Every structure is written in structure tokens, then in C-alpha cells.
PDB file of C-alpha atoms in Angstrom:
ATOM      1  CA  MET A   1      -0.336  -0.058   0.311  1.00  0.00           C
ATOM      2  CA  ARG A   2       0.986   3.315  -1.122  1.00  0.00           C
ATOM      3  CA  GLN A   3       1.837   5.506   1.831  1.00  0.00           C
ATOM      4  CA  LYS A   4       0.552   9.009   2.523  1.00  0.00           C
ATOM      5  CA  LYS A   5       3.567  11.369   1.756  1.00  0.00           C
ATOM      6  CA  LYS A   6       4.320  13.210   5.019  1.00  0.00           C
ATOM      7  CA  GLU A   7       3.197  17.126   4.699  1.00  0.00           C
ATOM      8  CA  THR A   8       5.864  19.642   5.502  1.00  0.00           C
ATOM      9  CA  LYS A   9       5.091  22.852   7.006  1.00  0.00           C
ATOM     10  CA  GLY A  10       5.657  24.428   3.762  1.00  0.00           C
ATOM     11  CA  ASP A  11       3.109  22.440   2.038  1.00  0.00           C
ATOM     12  CA  ARG A  12       0.880  23.040   4.259  1.00  0.00           C
ATOM     13  CA  LYS A  13       1.103  26.747   4.165  1.00  0.00           C
ATOM     14  CA  GLU A  14       0.855  26.284   0.516  1.00  0.00           C
ATOM     15  CA  THR A  15      -2.626  24.333   0.185  1.00  0.00           C
ATOM     16  CA  LYS A  16      -4.034  26.726   2.921  1.00  0.00           C
ATOM     17  CA  GLU A  17      -3.647  29.555   0.699  1.00  0.00           C
ATOM     18  CA  ARG A  18      -4.693  28.061  -2.347  1.00  0.00           C
ATOM     19  CA  ARG A  19      -7.721  27.213  -0.386  1.00  0.00           C
ATOM     20  CA  GLN A  20      -8.287  30.373   0.517  1.00  0.00           C
ATOM     21  CA  ARG A  21      -7.814  31.860  -3.283  1.00  0.00           C
ATOM     22  CA  ARG A  22     -10.059  29.159  -4.227  1.00  0.00           C
ATOM     23  CA  LYS A  23     -12.938  30.648  -1.792  1.00  0.00           C
ATOM     24  CA  GLU A  24     -12.192  34.461  -2.563  1.00  0.00           C
ATOM     25  CA  ARG A  25     -12.874  33.367  -6.283  1.00  0.00           C
ATOM     26  CA  GLU A  26     -16.153  31.962  -5.430  1.00  0.00           C
ATOM     27  CA  ARG A  27     -17.274  34.401  -3.210  1.00  0.00           C
ATOM     28  CA  GLU A  28     -15.987  37.042  -5.881  1.00  0.00           C
ATOM     29  CA  LYS A  29     -18.280  35.183  -8.507  1.00  0.00           C
ATOM     30  CA  LYS A  30     -20.906  35.032  -6.079  1.00  0.00           C
ATOM     31  CA  ARG A  31     -21.117  38.825  -5.317  1.00  0.00           C
ATOM     32  CA  LYS A  32     -20.713  39.543  -9.347  1.00  0.00           C
ATOM     33  CA  ALA A  33     -23.867  36.781 -10.013  1.00  0.00           C
ATOM     34  CA  ASP A  34     -25.616  39.464  -7.265  1.00  0.00           C
ATOM     35  CA  ARG A  35     -24.624  42.607  -8.765  1.00  0.00           C
ATOM     36  CA  GLU A  36     -25.492  41.305 -12.205  1.00  0.00           C
ATOM     37  CA  ARG A  37     -28.869  39.605 -10.849  1.00  0.00           C
ATOM     38  CA  LYS A  38     -29.349  42.822  -8.760  1.00  0.00           C
ATOM     39  CA  LYS A  39     -29.083  45.405 -11.636  1.00  0.00           C
ATOM     40  CA  ARG A  40     -31.376  43.180 -13.731  1.00  0.00           C
ATOM     41  CA  GLU A  41     -33.872  43.388 -11.238  1.00  0.00           C
ATOM     42  CA  ARG A  42     -33.355  47.008 -11.016  1.00  0.00           C
ATOM     43  CA  GLU A  43     -33.871  47.353 -15.251  1.00  0.00           C
ATOM     44  CA  LYS A  44     -37.280  45.527 -14.557  1.00  0.00           C
ATOM     45  CA  GLU A  45     -38.607  47.516 -11.676  1.00  0.00           C
ATOM     46  CA  THR A  46     -38.063  50.939 -13.918  1.00  0.00           C
ATOM     47  CA  GLU A  47     -39.377  49.138 -17.077  1.00  0.00           C
ATOM     48  CA  ARG A  48     -42.310  48.351 -14.891  1.00  0.00           C
ATOM     49  CA  GLU A  49     -42.536  51.586 -13.576  1.00  0.00           C
ATOM     50  CA  LYS A  50     -41.817  53.414 -17.022  1.00  0.00           C
ATOM     51  CA  LYS A  51     -44.921  51.329 -18.352  1.00  0.00           C
ATOM     52  CA  LYS A  52     -47.060  52.132 -15.587  1.00  0.00           C
ATOM     53  CA  ARG A  53     -46.759  56.021 -15.728  1.00  0.00           C
ATOM     54  CA  GLU A  54     -46.976  55.664 -19.303  1.00  0.00           C
ATOM     55  CA  LYS A  55     -50.685  53.968 -18.832  1.00  0.00           C
ATOM     56  CA  GLU A  56     -51.372  56.145 -16.278  1.00  0.00           C
ATOM     57  CA  THR A  57     -50.659  59.173 -18.641  1.00  0.00           C
ATOM     58  CA  GLU A  58     -52.483  57.742 -21.284  1.00  0.00           C
ATOM     59  CA  ARG A  59     -55.778  57.531 -18.796  1.00  0.00           C
ATOM     60  CA  GLU A  60     -55.339  60.802 -17.666  1.00  0.00           C
ATOM     61  CA  ARG A  61     -55.195  61.515 -21.438  1.00  0.00           C
ATOM     62  CA  LYS A  62     -57.846  60.064 -22.863  1.00  0.00           C
ATOM     63  CA  LYS A  63     -59.887  61.576 -19.867  1.00  0.00           C
ATOM     64  CA  GLU A  64     -58.893  64.875 -20.416  1.00  0.00           C
ATOM     65  CA  THR A  65     -59.931  64.731 -24.519  1.00  0.00           C
ATOM     66  CA  GLU A  66     -63.555  62.986 -23.189  1.00  0.00           C
ATOM     67  CA  LYS A  67     -63.770  65.840 -20.858  1.00  0.00           C
ATOM     68  CA  GLU A  68     -62.768  68.428 -23.487  1.00  0.00           C
ATOM     69  CA  THR A  69     -64.987  67.114 -26.489  1.00  0.00           C
ATOM     70  CA  GLU A  70     -68.105  66.638 -23.524  1.00  0.00           C
ATOM     71  CA  ARG A  71     -67.236  70.644 -23.396  1.00  0.00           C
ATOM     72  CA  GLU A  72     -67.808  70.796 -26.597  1.00  0.00           C
ATOM     73  CA  ARG A  73     -70.517  69.223 -26.982  1.00  0.00           C
ATOM     74  CA  LYS A  74     -72.257  71.090 -24.208  1.00  0.00           C
ATOM     75  CA  LYS A  75     -71.353  74.565 -25.339  1.00  0.00           C
ATOM     76  CA  GLU A  76     -73.038  72.961 -28.645  1.00  0.00           C
ATOM     77  CA  THR A  77     -76.415  72.278 -27.148  1.00  0.00           C
ATOM     78  CA  GLU A  78     -76.253  75.454 -25.533  1.00  0.00           C
ATOM     79  CA  LYS A  79     -75.876  77.269 -28.534  1.00  0.00           C
ATOM     80  CA  GLU A  80     -78.345  75.066 -29.987  1.00  0.00           C
ATOM     81  CA  THR A  81     -80.957  75.502 -27.452  1.00  0.00           C
ATOM     82  CA  GLU A  82     -80.245  79.477 -27.391  1.00  0.00           C
ATOM     83  CA  ARG A  83     -80.948  79.606 -30.988  1.00  0.00           C
ATOM     84  CA  GLU A  84     -83.946  77.788 -30.585  1.00  0.00           C
ATOM     85  CA  ARG A  85     -84.792  79.909 -27.762  1.00  0.00           C
ATOM     86  CA  LYS A  86     -84.151  83.277 -29.310  1.00  0.00           C
ATOM     87  CA  LYS A  87     -86.266  81.934 -32.321  1.00  0.00           C
ATOM     88  CA  LYS A  88     -89.649  81.067 -30.466  1.00  0.00           C
ATOM     89  CA  GLU A  89     -89.099  84.113 -28.759  1.00  0.00           C
ATOM     90  CA  ARG A  90     -88.766  86.362 -31.910  1.00  0.00           C
ATOM     91  CA  GLN A  91     -91.804  84.485 -33.458  1.00  0.00           C
ATOM     92  CA  LEU A  92     -93.829  84.587 -29.895  1.00  0.00           C
ATOM     93  CA  THR A  93     -93.392  88.672 -30.089  1.00  0.00           C
ATOM     94  CA  LEU A  94     -93.788  88.658 -33.892  1.00  0.00           C
ATOM     95  CA  GLY A  95     -97.449  86.723 -33.048  1.00  0.00           C
ATOM     96  CA  VAL A  96     -97.705  88.937 -30.031  1.00  0.00           C
ATOM     97  CA  SER A  97     -97.358  92.326 -32.317  1.00  0.00           C
ATOM     98  CA  PHE A  98     -99.664  91.067 -35.028  1.00  0.00           C
ATOM     99  CA  PHE A  99    -102.741  90.173 -32.703  1.00  0.00           C
ATOM    100  CA  VAL A 100    -102.495  93.285 -30.894  1.00  0.00           C
ATOM    101  CA  PHE A 101    -101.994  95.134 -34.379  1.00  0.00           C
ATOM    102  CA  PHE A 102    -104.922  93.410 -35.685  1.00  0.00           C
ATOM    103  CA  LEU A 103    -107.069  93.882 -32.436  1.00  0.00           C
ATOM    104  CA  LEU A 104    -106.349  97.571 -32.662  1.00  0.00           C
ATOM    105  CA  ALA A 105    -107.440  97.332 -36.291  1.00  0.00           C
ATOM    106  CA  ALA A 106    -110.450  95.743 -35.604  1.00  0.00           C
ATOM    107  CA  ALA A 107    -111.179  97.987 -32.918  1.00  0.00           C
ATOM    108  CA  ALA A 108    -111.005 100.905 -35.533  1.00  0.00           C
ATOM    109  CA  ALA A 109    -112.702  99.301 -37.758  1.00  0.00           C
ATOM    110  CA  ALA A 110    -115.669  98.321 -35.609  1.00  0.00           C
ATOM    111  CA  LEU A 111    -115.343 102.220 -34.488  1.00  0.00           C
ATOM    112  CA  GLY A 112    -115.166 103.339 -37.763  1.00  0.00           C
ATOM    113  CA  VAL A 113    -112.004 104.920 -37.165  1.00  0.00           C
ATOM    114  CA  SER A 114    -108.885 104.806 -39.935  1.00  0.00           C
ATOM    115  CA  PHE A 115    -106.010 105.518 -38.552  1.00  0.00           C
ATOM    116  CA  LEU A 116    -104.046 105.029 -41.916  1.00  0.00           C
ATOM    117  CA  SER A 117    -104.505 107.097 -45.124  1.00  0.00           C
ATOM    118  CA  PRO A 118    -104.300 105.345 -48.435  1.00  0.00           C
ATOM    119  CA  THR A 119    -101.022 106.656 -48.723  1.00  0.00           C
ATOM    120  CA  LYS A 120     -99.683 106.168 -45.486  1.00  0.00           C
ATOM    121  CA  THR A 121    -101.269 102.292 -46.106  1.00  0.00           C
ATOM    122  CA  LYS A 122     -99.176 101.788 -49.590  1.00  0.00           C
ATOM    123  CA  GLN A 123     -95.811 102.978 -47.838  1.00  0.00           C
ATOM    124  CA  HIS A 124     -96.158 100.533 -44.626  1.00  0.00           C
ATOM    125  CA  ARG A 125     -97.462  97.836 -47.171  1.00  0.00           C
ATOM    126  CA  HIS A 126     -93.857  96.012 -47.069  1.00  0.00           C
ATOM    127  CA  LEU A 127     -94.388  96.104 -42.927  1.00  0.00           C
ATOM    128  CA  LEU A 128     -97.185  94.050 -42.587  1.00  0.00           C
ATOM    129  CA  GLN A 129     -96.105  91.631 -45.050  1.00  0.00           C
ATOM    130  CA  CYS A 130     -93.201  90.570 -43.018  1.00  0.00           C
ATOM    131  CA  SER A 131     -94.130  86.254 -43.304  1.00  0.00           C
ATOM    132  CA  PRO A 132     -95.560  84.402 -45.942  1.00  0.00           C
ATOM    133  CA  GLY A 133     -98.660  83.680 -43.701  1.00  0.00           C
ATOM    134  CA  THR A 134     -99.322  87.449 -42.617  1.00  0.00           C
ATOM    135  CA  ALA A 135    -100.145  88.594 -46.351  1.00  0.00           C
ATOM    136  CA  PRO A 136    -103.968  87.877 -45.913  1.00  0.00           C
ATOM    137  CA  ALA A 137    -104.193  88.673 -42.656  1.00  0.00           C
ATOM    138  CA  ALA A 138    -101.984  92.085 -43.423  1.00  0.00           C
ATOM    139  CA  ALA A 139    -104.448  92.471 -46.772  1.00  0.00           C
ATOM    140  CA  ALA A 140    -107.413  92.457 -44.481  1.00  0.00           C
ATOM    141  CA  VAL A 141    -106.557  94.606 -42.211  1.00  0.00           C
ATOM    142  CA  LEU A 142    -105.424  97.355 -44.975  1.00  0.00           C
ATOM    143  CA  LEU A 143    -108.889  96.837 -46.480  1.00  0.00           C
ATOM    144  CA  LEU A 144    -110.130  97.696 -43.024  1.00  0.00           C
ATOM    145  CA  LEU A 145    -108.392 100.252 -42.304  1.00  0.00           C
ATOM    146  CA  ARG A 146    -108.583 102.360 -45.422  1.00  0.00           C
ATOM    147  CA  ARG A 147    -109.491 105.750 -45.823  1.00  0.00           C
ATOM    148  CA  HIS A 148    -113.355 106.395 -47.190  1.00  0.00           C
ATOM    149  CA  PRO A 149    -113.246 108.221 -50.595  1.00  0.00           C
ATOM    150  CA  ALA A 150    -115.790 110.969 -49.227  1.00  0.00           C
ATOM    151  CA  GLY A 151    -112.717 112.026 -46.746  1.00  0.00           C
ATOM    152  CA  GLY A 152    -115.024 110.699 -44.098  1.00  0.00           C
ATOM    153  CA  THR A 153    -113.931 107.608 -41.803  1.00  0.00           C
ATOM    154  CA  GLN A 154    -115.280 103.913 -43.674  1.00  0.00           C
ATOM    155  CA  GLN A 155    -118.337 102.656 -42.115  1.00  0.00           C
ATOM    156  CA  THR A 156    -118.552  99.023 -41.385  1.00  0.00           C
ATOM    157  CA  PRO A 157    -121.408  97.214 -43.390  1.00  0.00           C
ATOM    158  CA  THR A 158    -124.029  96.579 -42.072  1.00  0.00           C
ATOM    159  CA  HIS A 159    -123.984  92.864 -42.483  1.00  0.00           C
ATOM    160  CA  ALA A 160    -120.781  92.790 -40.543  1.00  0.00           C
ATOM    161  CA  LEU A 161    -122.222  93.889 -37.382  1.00  0.00           C
ATOM    162  CA  ALA A 162    -124.129  92.078 -34.772  1.00  0.00           C
ATOM    163  CA  PRO A 163    -127.956  92.313 -35.341  1.00  0.00           C
ATOM    164  CA  HIS A 164    -129.118  94.588 -32.024  1.00  0.00           C
ATOM    165  CA  LYS A 165    -125.933  97.085 -33.982  1.00  0.00           C
ATOM    166  CA  GLN A 166    -127.130  96.731 -37.183  1.00  0.00           C
ATOM    167  CA  GLN A 167    -130.375  97.960 -36.007  1.00  0.00           C
ATOM    168  CA  GLN A 168    -128.987 101.025 -34.455  1.00  0.00           C
ATOM    169  CA  GLN A 169    -126.837 101.891 -37.544  1.00  0.00           C
ATOM    170  CA  GLN A 170    -130.342 101.712 -39.605  1.00  0.00           C
ATOM    171  CA  GLN A 171    -131.676 104.013 -37.231  1.00  0.00           C
ATOM    172  CA  GLU A 172    -128.798 106.342 -37.468  1.00  0.00           C
ATOM    173  CA  GLN A 173    -129.000 106.561 -41.221  1.00  0.00           C
ATOM    174  CA  GLN A 174    -132.789 107.474 -41.250  1.00  0.00           C
ATOM    175  CA  GLN A 175    -132.363 110.035 -38.549  1.00  0.00           C
ATOM    176  CA  GLN A 176    -129.536 111.936 -40.745  1.00  0.00           C
ATOM    177  CA  GLN A 177    -131.733 111.240 -43.917  1.00  0.00           C
ATOM    178  CA  GLN A 178    -134.613 113.267 -42.132  1.00  0.00           C
ATOM    179  CA  GLU A 179    -132.876 115.777 -40.898  1.00  0.00           C
TER     180      GLU A 179
END
């Protein structure tokens, strides 16, 4: 059998140093691997954070654009409702003014008073024909308000009056003829 070679003190020291160097190299490898691993983890983490921030900014942009479109839509509907309101207001004002005018004209005609001369009637005819629907009514009012050719006011025809008014008018005419 082979005998083990007796180690000398120097040999032992040398092997101990080799062992230490080997352990040191292994530790260095581990440290290096740890550093690399940590570096990769940090890179992954920063990448995740970056993606998260991008998603968040994208969400905020979408919300902002939605809010902006909503504001625009709201403004547009407000403008539209304002236009409609003004249109209705104009129609109502026009309708009320024509109604009042026709009431006054009818009252004047019933009383036999004419407040428009033939020349003024011709001058203001375009005012009475503001809209196509009012043209026939305006023509009727112009006929009612026309001055009598003899210079006096036009009398309302008897057939247009109520029965008791017809009798009154006939009596007045008879009295005038007798006088």
C-alpha cells in the first residue's frame, strides 16, 4: 500500500493559501452574480414603473379628451338651445305684435275710425307682409283701415255687425236722412 506522503509545514501553508484563494474566487463570483442579478431586477423594476407611468398618462389623456369633447358638446347644445329660444322668442313677439295690431285694427274698424291714410297704407304695406303666412291677414287689415273715398271714415258694412248694432245703424241713417 501506498503511504501517504508526509506534508511539510510549507506544503500545508501552500495548500491553505490555495484553498483561501479558491474560496475568495468563489465569493467574488457570487458577489458578481448578485450584482448582475440586482442590476437586472432594477432594470425590470424601472421598466415596469415606466410602463405604469405611460399607462397612467394615457388614461389621463383619454379622460382629458373626453372632458374636452363633453365640454364642446355641451357648448354646442347650449348654442343650439339659445338659437331655438331666440327663434321662439322672435316668433312669439311677432305673433303678439300682429295680434295686438289686428285687435286695434278691428276695434278701429268697428268704431269706424281709420288711422292710416291711403298713401301711408301703401308705404307701410311691406311692414305688414313680414312673413308669408300673414300676407292675407295684412291685406284684410289694410282693407279695413283704408279711408273712405269721400274723405270721412269708412263705415262698417251692416252685414258685418251684430243684429242689435244693425238696427242701431239703420236708425241712425234714417235720422240723418230725415234731418
